[in-house]
């Protein structure tokens, strides 16, 4: 497949993922409000507590999912059908093993925690038990489905992935109505209907994979070497995920320790803006990640590096277009959303937006490391850097640092981790570190400075209000797009962007 064909596929897949995102986000906001109203605060809280207990081991399953998808993608890149069949079979076997382990742990430690530590009203314990069991079965379906979803992503069938997601969201919308009108126990019914949704999607995806992919057959097999390498990749990926949980939760605990729960609320509210912005880059990266891995499998390192640089840079630029107006109008937007804006939330939000952007820059580097497979040395360097967030923040807060100190520290360390990740890839995938600095990081900093200048002038010269928001948003969009095209992109990248726009916006051709 030529570079031009790959670019068209990436553009098409990105467009499909954005359609999926807009639909699922729109329906998701509505259903979350309706289900909260239908269940009430107590039952809704119980469901989240019980679901949280069950999902504690999702970090293991998520790591194994990444490993399985990596191996399927590598096999596709090598264009070896027999090897692909073997990899898929080993992936199924690995997930069955994980499912058994999760079932044993959850049904022992999970139930023990539910009955001894979970704060649940006595009259809702029976309902909580059944919700727990239903949630366990639902999670087992998710575990067994990993190789099939990995095959869909590795084959880059983003259209099918988008359809499955939309079907899932529509069924959840129907569930909300059913729960709202029922006279039976709403909590148990909600859990049962969600399980039914997962079950339907599970069988639909099984049938789709069976018909579309020759390797996708639900059977178990054993290959010691492949399974060992899968577990090794999953272990080191899990180490990175645990580190992420460690420093993010560490920051939460520090804020609580020094400033109390009200400041936790301010930080949590502000972080939601970063989570929304992340959606815009994650869809683009989801479309590009399989191509990065396939190029590694074919030893096409130049093409791989170009995709990594493009994914990192484009993700940042895509987020920057939204971040600039959000940065300046954070107070207004939070006021419209919350009515009463918690103290410090504006500053948390502004810093959180930049943290999200640089985490998006690092993601393609993580995909490259996973494509290589041996993460041991990479994680030994990067994880200790990330884990510095909590102790450094603690020292500064001890010295009377402000609450936002934690976000400043995290931003600086995430940027350091980006450089460290790129440096470690020199020997792993032959990535030129200085080339990454010049083509990605330098471009990012120059574009950011240029993009902020004109909106900053509008922000200073006008009073806060809806008019300034409209004018600043328009100026920010023009400032960002011009800066990105003139400073941030090469001529070939401009062509790539234009092709993406044409695929998403047919009228753009005219």
Tab-separated table of C-alpha atoms in Angstrom, residues 100-350:
chain	number	residue	atom	x	y	z
A	100	UNK	CA	-10.242	-16.856	35.126
A	101	UNK	CA	-7.790	-14.855	37.275
A	102	UNK	CA	-10.103	-11.849	37.388
A	103	UNK	CA	-13.088	-14.027	38.295
A	104	UNK	CA	-11.213	-15.634	41.224
A	105	UNK	CA	-9.858	-12.340	42.562
A	106	UNK	CA	-13.096	-10.380	42.153
A	107	UNK	CA	-15.291	-13.098	43.678
A	108	UNK	CA	-13.039	-13.239	46.747
A	109	UNK	CA	-11.401	-9.871	47.438
A	110	UNK	CA	-14.115	-7.917	45.640
A	111	UNK	CA	-16.968	-9.423	47.630
A	112	UNK	CA	-14.944	-9.085	50.835
A	113	UNK	CA	-14.521	-5.349	50.169
A	114	UNK	CA	-18.202	-4.976	49.203
A	115	UNK	CA	-19.439	-6.454	52.492
A	116	UNK	CA	-16.829	-5.008	54.845
A	117	UNK	CA	-15.763	-1.598	53.522
A	118	UNK	CA	-18.201	-0.292	50.911
A	119	UNK	CA	-20.552	2.310	52.393
A	120	UNK	CA	-23.960	1.057	51.198
A	121	UNK	CA	-27.362	1.339	52.941
A	122	UNK	CA	-28.361	-1.942	54.599
A	123	UNK	CA	-31.603	-2.194	52.641
A	124	UNK	CA	-29.673	-2.012	49.319
A	125	UNK	CA	-27.086	-4.722	50.060
A	126	UNK	CA	-29.006	-7.491	48.263
A	127	UNK	CA	-29.433	-5.313	45.197
A	128	UNK	CA	-25.731	-4.397	45.393
A	129	UNK	CA	-24.773	-8.096	45.480
A	130	UNK	CA	-26.715	-8.834	42.293
A	131	UNK	CA	-25.377	-5.736	40.579
A	132	UNK	CA	-21.906	-6.930	41.557
A	133	UNK	CA	-22.460	-10.372	39.974
A	134	UNK	CA	-23.977	-8.885	36.831
A	135	UNK	CA	-21.042	-6.477	36.546
A	136	UNK	CA	-18.583	-9.377	36.883
A	137	UNK	CA	-20.250	-11.215	33.991
A	138	UNK	CA	-20.225	-8.016	31.921
A	139	UNK	CA	-16.505	-7.551	32.567
A	140	UNK	CA	-15.792	-11.171	31.543
A	141	UNK	CA	-17.504	-10.480	28.206
A	142	UNK	CA	-15.277	-7.430	27.787
A	143	UNK	CA	-12.164	-9.515	28.552
A	144	UNK	CA	-13.053	-12.260	26.060
A	145	UNK	CA	-13.826	-9.693	23.371
A	146	UNK	CA	-10.346	-8.119	23.459
A	147	UNK	CA	-8.769	-10.144	20.588
A	148	UNK	CA	-11.783	-9.482	18.355
A	149	UNK	CA	-11.790	-5.747	19.013
A	150	UNK	CA	-8.007	-5.816	18.552
A	151	UNK	CA	-8.502	-7.438	15.144
A	152	UNK	CA	-11.013	-4.745	14.129
A	153	UNK	CA	-8.593	-1.973	15.132
A	154	UNK	CA	-5.544	-3.676	13.606
A	155	UNK	CA	-7.401	-4.165	10.301
A	156	UNK	CA	-8.324	-0.454	10.574
A	157	UNK	CA	-12.051	-1.120	10.192
A	158	UNK	CA	-12.970	2.140	11.893
A	159	UNK	CA	-16.329	2.263	10.141
A	160	UNK	CA	-17.369	-0.980	11.828
A	161	UNK	CA	-15.941	0.258	15.139
A	162	UNK	CA	-17.982	3.463	14.827
A	163	UNK	CA	-21.162	1.515	14.010
A	164	UNK	CA	-20.687	-0.800	17.010
A	165	UNK	CA	-20.223	2.221	19.272
A	166	UNK	CA	-23.309	3.968	17.905
A	167	UNK	CA	-25.422	0.807	18.299
A	168	UNK	CA	-24.166	0.543	21.881
A	169	UNK	CA	-25.086	4.159	22.652
A	170	UNK	CA	-28.554	3.822	21.086
A	171	UNK	CA	-29.254	0.707	23.150
A	172	UNK	CA	-28.190	2.574	26.286
A	173	UNK	CA	-30.607	5.351	25.359
A	174	UNK	CA	-33.407	2.761	25.200
A	175	UNK	CA	-32.230	1.384	28.554
A	176	UNK	CA	-32.623	4.828	30.133
A	177	UNK	CA	-36.253	4.968	29.033
A	178	UNK	CA	-36.939	1.407	30.259
A	179	UNK	CA	-35.400	2.128	33.666
A	180	UNK	CA	-37.266	5.421	33.919
A	181	UNK	CA	-40.723	3.853	33.434
A	182	UNK	CA	-40.236	0.565	35.294
A	183	UNK	CA	-41.803	-0.149	38.683
A	184	UNK	CA	-39.346	-2.942	39.582
A	185	UNK	CA	-35.946	-2.479	41.232
A	186	UNK	CA	-34.409	0.117	38.921
A	187	UNK	CA	-30.809	-0.558	39.984
A	188	UNK	CA	-30.886	-4.294	39.226
A	189	UNK	CA	-32.796	-3.714	35.977
A	190	UNK	CA	-30.255	-1.105	34.882
A	191	UNK	CA	-27.352	-3.509	35.491
A	192	UNK	CA	-29.168	-6.364	33.688
A	193	UNK	CA	-30.008	-4.272	30.653
A	194	UNK	CA	-26.434	-2.960	30.425
A	195	UNK	CA	-25.208	-6.557	30.528
A	196	UNK	CA	-27.652	-7.408	27.723
A	197	UNK	CA	-26.241	-4.520	25.692
A	198	UNK	CA	-22.690	-5.848	26.121
A	199	UNK	CA	-23.875	-9.361	25.259
A	200	UNK	CA	-25.553	-8.218	22.028
A	201	UNK	CA	-22.502	-6.202	21.019
A	202	UNK	CA	-20.260	-9.139	21.895
A	203	UNK	CA	-22.091	-11.496	19.527
A	204	UNK	CA	-22.372	-8.881	16.772
A	205	UNK	CA	-18.603	-8.328	16.866
A	206	UNK	CA	-17.937	-12.089	16.941
A	207	UNK	CA	-20.073	-12.596	13.826
A	208	UNK	CA	-18.477	-9.619	12.064
A	209	UNK	CA	-14.930	-10.811	12.781
A	210	UNK	CA	-15.784	-14.393	11.801
A	211	UNK	CA	-17.055	-13.230	8.406
A	212	UNK	CA	-14.437	-10.550	7.688
A	213	UNK	CA	-11.176	-11.893	9.137
A	214	UNK	CA	-9.892	-15.351	8.352
A	215	UNK	CA	-7.856	-15.550	11.530
A	216	UNK	CA	-10.737	-14.636	13.874
A	217	UNK	CA	-11.947	-17.932	15.285
A	218	UNK	CA	-12.797	-18.465	18.948
A	219	UNK	CA	-10.383	-21.252	19.786
A	220	UNK	CA	-7.585	-21.719	22.281
A	221	UNK	CA	-3.997	-22.593	21.488
A	222	UNK	CA	-0.548	-22.501	23.033
A	223	UNK	CA	2.769	-21.089	21.919
A	224	UNK	CA	5.159	-20.559	24.806
A	225	UNK	CA	7.350	-17.956	23.094
A	226	UNK	CA	4.526	-15.750	21.767
A	227	UNK	CA	2.572	-15.971	25.034
A	228	UNK	CA	5.684	-15.096	27.023
A	229	UNK	CA	6.340	-12.030	24.856
A	230	UNK	CA	2.692	-10.965	25.121
A	231	UNK	CA	2.777	-11.203	28.906
A	232	UNK	CA	6.076	-9.312	29.019
A	233	UNK	CA	4.681	-6.455	26.923
A	234	UNK	CA	1.468	-6.447	28.982
A	235	UNK	CA	3.450	-6.363	32.248
A	236	UNK	CA	5.566	-3.377	31.260
A	237	UNK	CA	2.552	-1.593	29.743
A	238	UNK	CA	0.710	-2.206	33.007
A	239	UNK	CA	3.669	-0.737	34.907
A	240	UNK	CA	3.228	2.462	32.929
A	241	UNK	CA	-0.526	2.482	33.608
A	242	UNK	CA	0.038	1.911	37.311
A	243	UNK	CA	2.571	4.754	37.339
A	244	UNK	CA	-0.031	7.024	35.706
A	245	UNK	CA	-2.577	6.082	38.366
A	246	UNK	CA	0.110	6.580	41.003
A	247	UNK	CA	1.049	10.144	40.145
A	248	UNK	CA	-2.484	11.307	39.272
A	249	UNK	CA	-3.977	9.846	42.452
A	250	UNK	CA	-0.923	11.049	44.373
A	251	UNK	CA	-1.711	14.614	43.290
A	252	UNK	CA	-5.338	14.149	44.364
A	253	UNK	CA	-4.211	13.016	47.814
A	254	UNK	CA	-1.735	15.892	48.144
A	255	UNK	CA	-4.358	18.485	47.257
A	256	UNK	CA	-6.683	16.905	49.799
A	257	UNK	CA	-3.945	16.811	52.433
A	258	UNK	CA	-2.886	20.452	52.060
A	259	UNK	CA	-6.085	22.207	50.983
A	260	UNK	CA	-9.082	19.964	51.723
A	261	UNK	CA	-11.883	18.437	49.629
A	262	UNK	CA	-13.127	21.757	48.212
A	263	UNK	CA	-9.850	22.151	46.322
A	264	UNK	CA	-10.187	18.553	45.085
A	265	UNK	CA	-13.532	19.540	43.602
A	266	UNK	CA	-11.947	22.534	41.847
A	267	UNK	CA	-9.183	20.350	40.363
A	268	UNK	CA	-11.626	17.622	39.345
A	269	UNK	CA	-13.994	20.023	37.592
A	270	UNK	CA	-11.115	21.651	35.749
A	271	UNK	CA	-9.722	18.292	34.595
A	272	UNK	CA	-12.935	17.503	32.737
A	273	UNK	CA	-12.076	20.154	30.150
A	274	UNK	CA	-8.827	18.331	29.419
A	275	UNK	CA	-10.694	15.043	29.107
A	276	UNK	CA	-13.046	16.523	26.510
A	277	UNK	CA	-10.175	18.055	24.531
A	278	UNK	CA	-8.396	14.680	24.620
A	279	UNK	CA	-11.215	13.206	22.550
A	280	UNK	CA	-10.209	15.334	19.566
A	281	UNK	CA	-6.662	13.996	19.468
A	282	UNK	CA	-7.365	10.407	20.547
A	283	UNK	CA	-9.577	9.780	17.506
A	284	UNK	CA	-6.836	10.965	15.169
A	285	UNK	CA	-4.246	8.855	16.956
A	286	UNK	CA	-6.485	5.775	16.954
A	287	UNK	CA	-6.578	6.031	13.153
A	288	UNK	CA	-2.791	6.406	12.866
A	289	UNK	CA	-1.550	3.922	15.473
A	290	UNK	CA	-2.013	0.734	13.389
A	291	UNK	CA	0.004	2.276	10.551
A	292	UNK	CA	2.862	3.081	12.940
A	293	UNK	CA	2.995	-0.537	14.127
A	294	UNK	CA	2.672	-1.992	10.619
A	295	UNK	CA	5.559	0.135	9.354
A	296	UNK	CA	7.674	-1.167	12.227
A	297	UNK	CA	6.751	-4.752	11.307
A	298	UNK	CA	7.936	-4.113	7.732
A	299	UNK	CA	11.111	-2.356	8.979
A	300	UNK	CA	10.014	0.780	7.119
A	301	UNK	CA	11.472	3.022	9.778
A	302	UNK	CA	11.480	6.277	7.810
A	303	UNK	CA	7.745	5.976	7.126
A	304	UNK	CA	7.210	4.996	10.745
A	305	UNK	CA	9.103	8.028	12.050
A	306	UNK	CA	7.183	10.346	9.715
A	307	UNK	CA	3.896	8.979	11.060
A	308	UNK	CA	5.070	9.324	14.676
A	309	UNK	CA	6.136	12.938	14.127
A	310	UNK	CA	2.938	13.715	12.251
A	311	UNK	CA	0.733	12.072	14.879
A	312	UNK	CA	2.446	13.921	17.741
A	313	UNK	CA	2.457	17.293	16.022
A	314	UNK	CA	-1.008	17.124	14.482
A	315	UNK	CA	-2.548	15.963	17.761
A	316	UNK	CA	-1.086	18.962	19.551
A	317	UNK	CA	-2.168	21.389	16.836
A	318	UNK	CA	-5.681	19.943	16.689
A	319	UNK	CA	-6.062	20.458	20.425
A	320	UNK	CA	-4.441	23.914	20.299
A	321	UNK	CA	-7.282	25.248	18.111
A	322	UNK	CA	-9.688	24.545	20.986
A	323	UNK	CA	-7.277	25.262	23.826
A	324	UNK	CA	-6.502	28.899	22.945
A	325	UNK	CA	-10.083	30.209	23.358
A	326	UNK	CA	-10.677	27.877	26.322
A	327	UNK	CA	-7.516	29.177	27.994
A	328	UNK	CA	-8.533	32.833	27.800
A	329	UNK	CA	-12.263	32.351	28.419
A	330	UNK	CA	-11.960	29.686	31.129
A	331	UNK	CA	-13.690	31.844	33.740
A	332	UNK	CA	-16.653	32.672	31.489
A	333	UNK	CA	-17.150	29.080	30.343
A	334	UNK	CA	-16.910	27.672	33.857
A	335	UNK	CA	-19.386	30.331	35.037
A	336	UNK	CA	-21.890	29.334	32.341
A	337	UNK	CA	-21.489	25.666	33.213
A	338	UNK	CA	-21.344	25.794	37.005
A	339	UNK	CA	-22.951	29.133	37.910
A	340	UNK	CA	-20.584	29.318	40.899
A	341	UNK	CA	-16.940	28.719	39.941
A	342	UNK	CA	-14.764	27.096	42.662
A	343	UNK	CA	-11.687	29.091	43.600
A	344	UNK	CA	-8.523	28.135	41.659
A	345	UNK	CA	-10.479	26.029	39.106
A	346	UNK	CA	-9.682	28.495	36.300
A	347	UNK	CA	-5.948	28.084	36.842
A	348	UNK	CA	-6.254	24.309	37.199
A	349	UNK	CA	-8.174	24.221	33.919
A	350	UNK	CA	-5.640	26.336	32.020
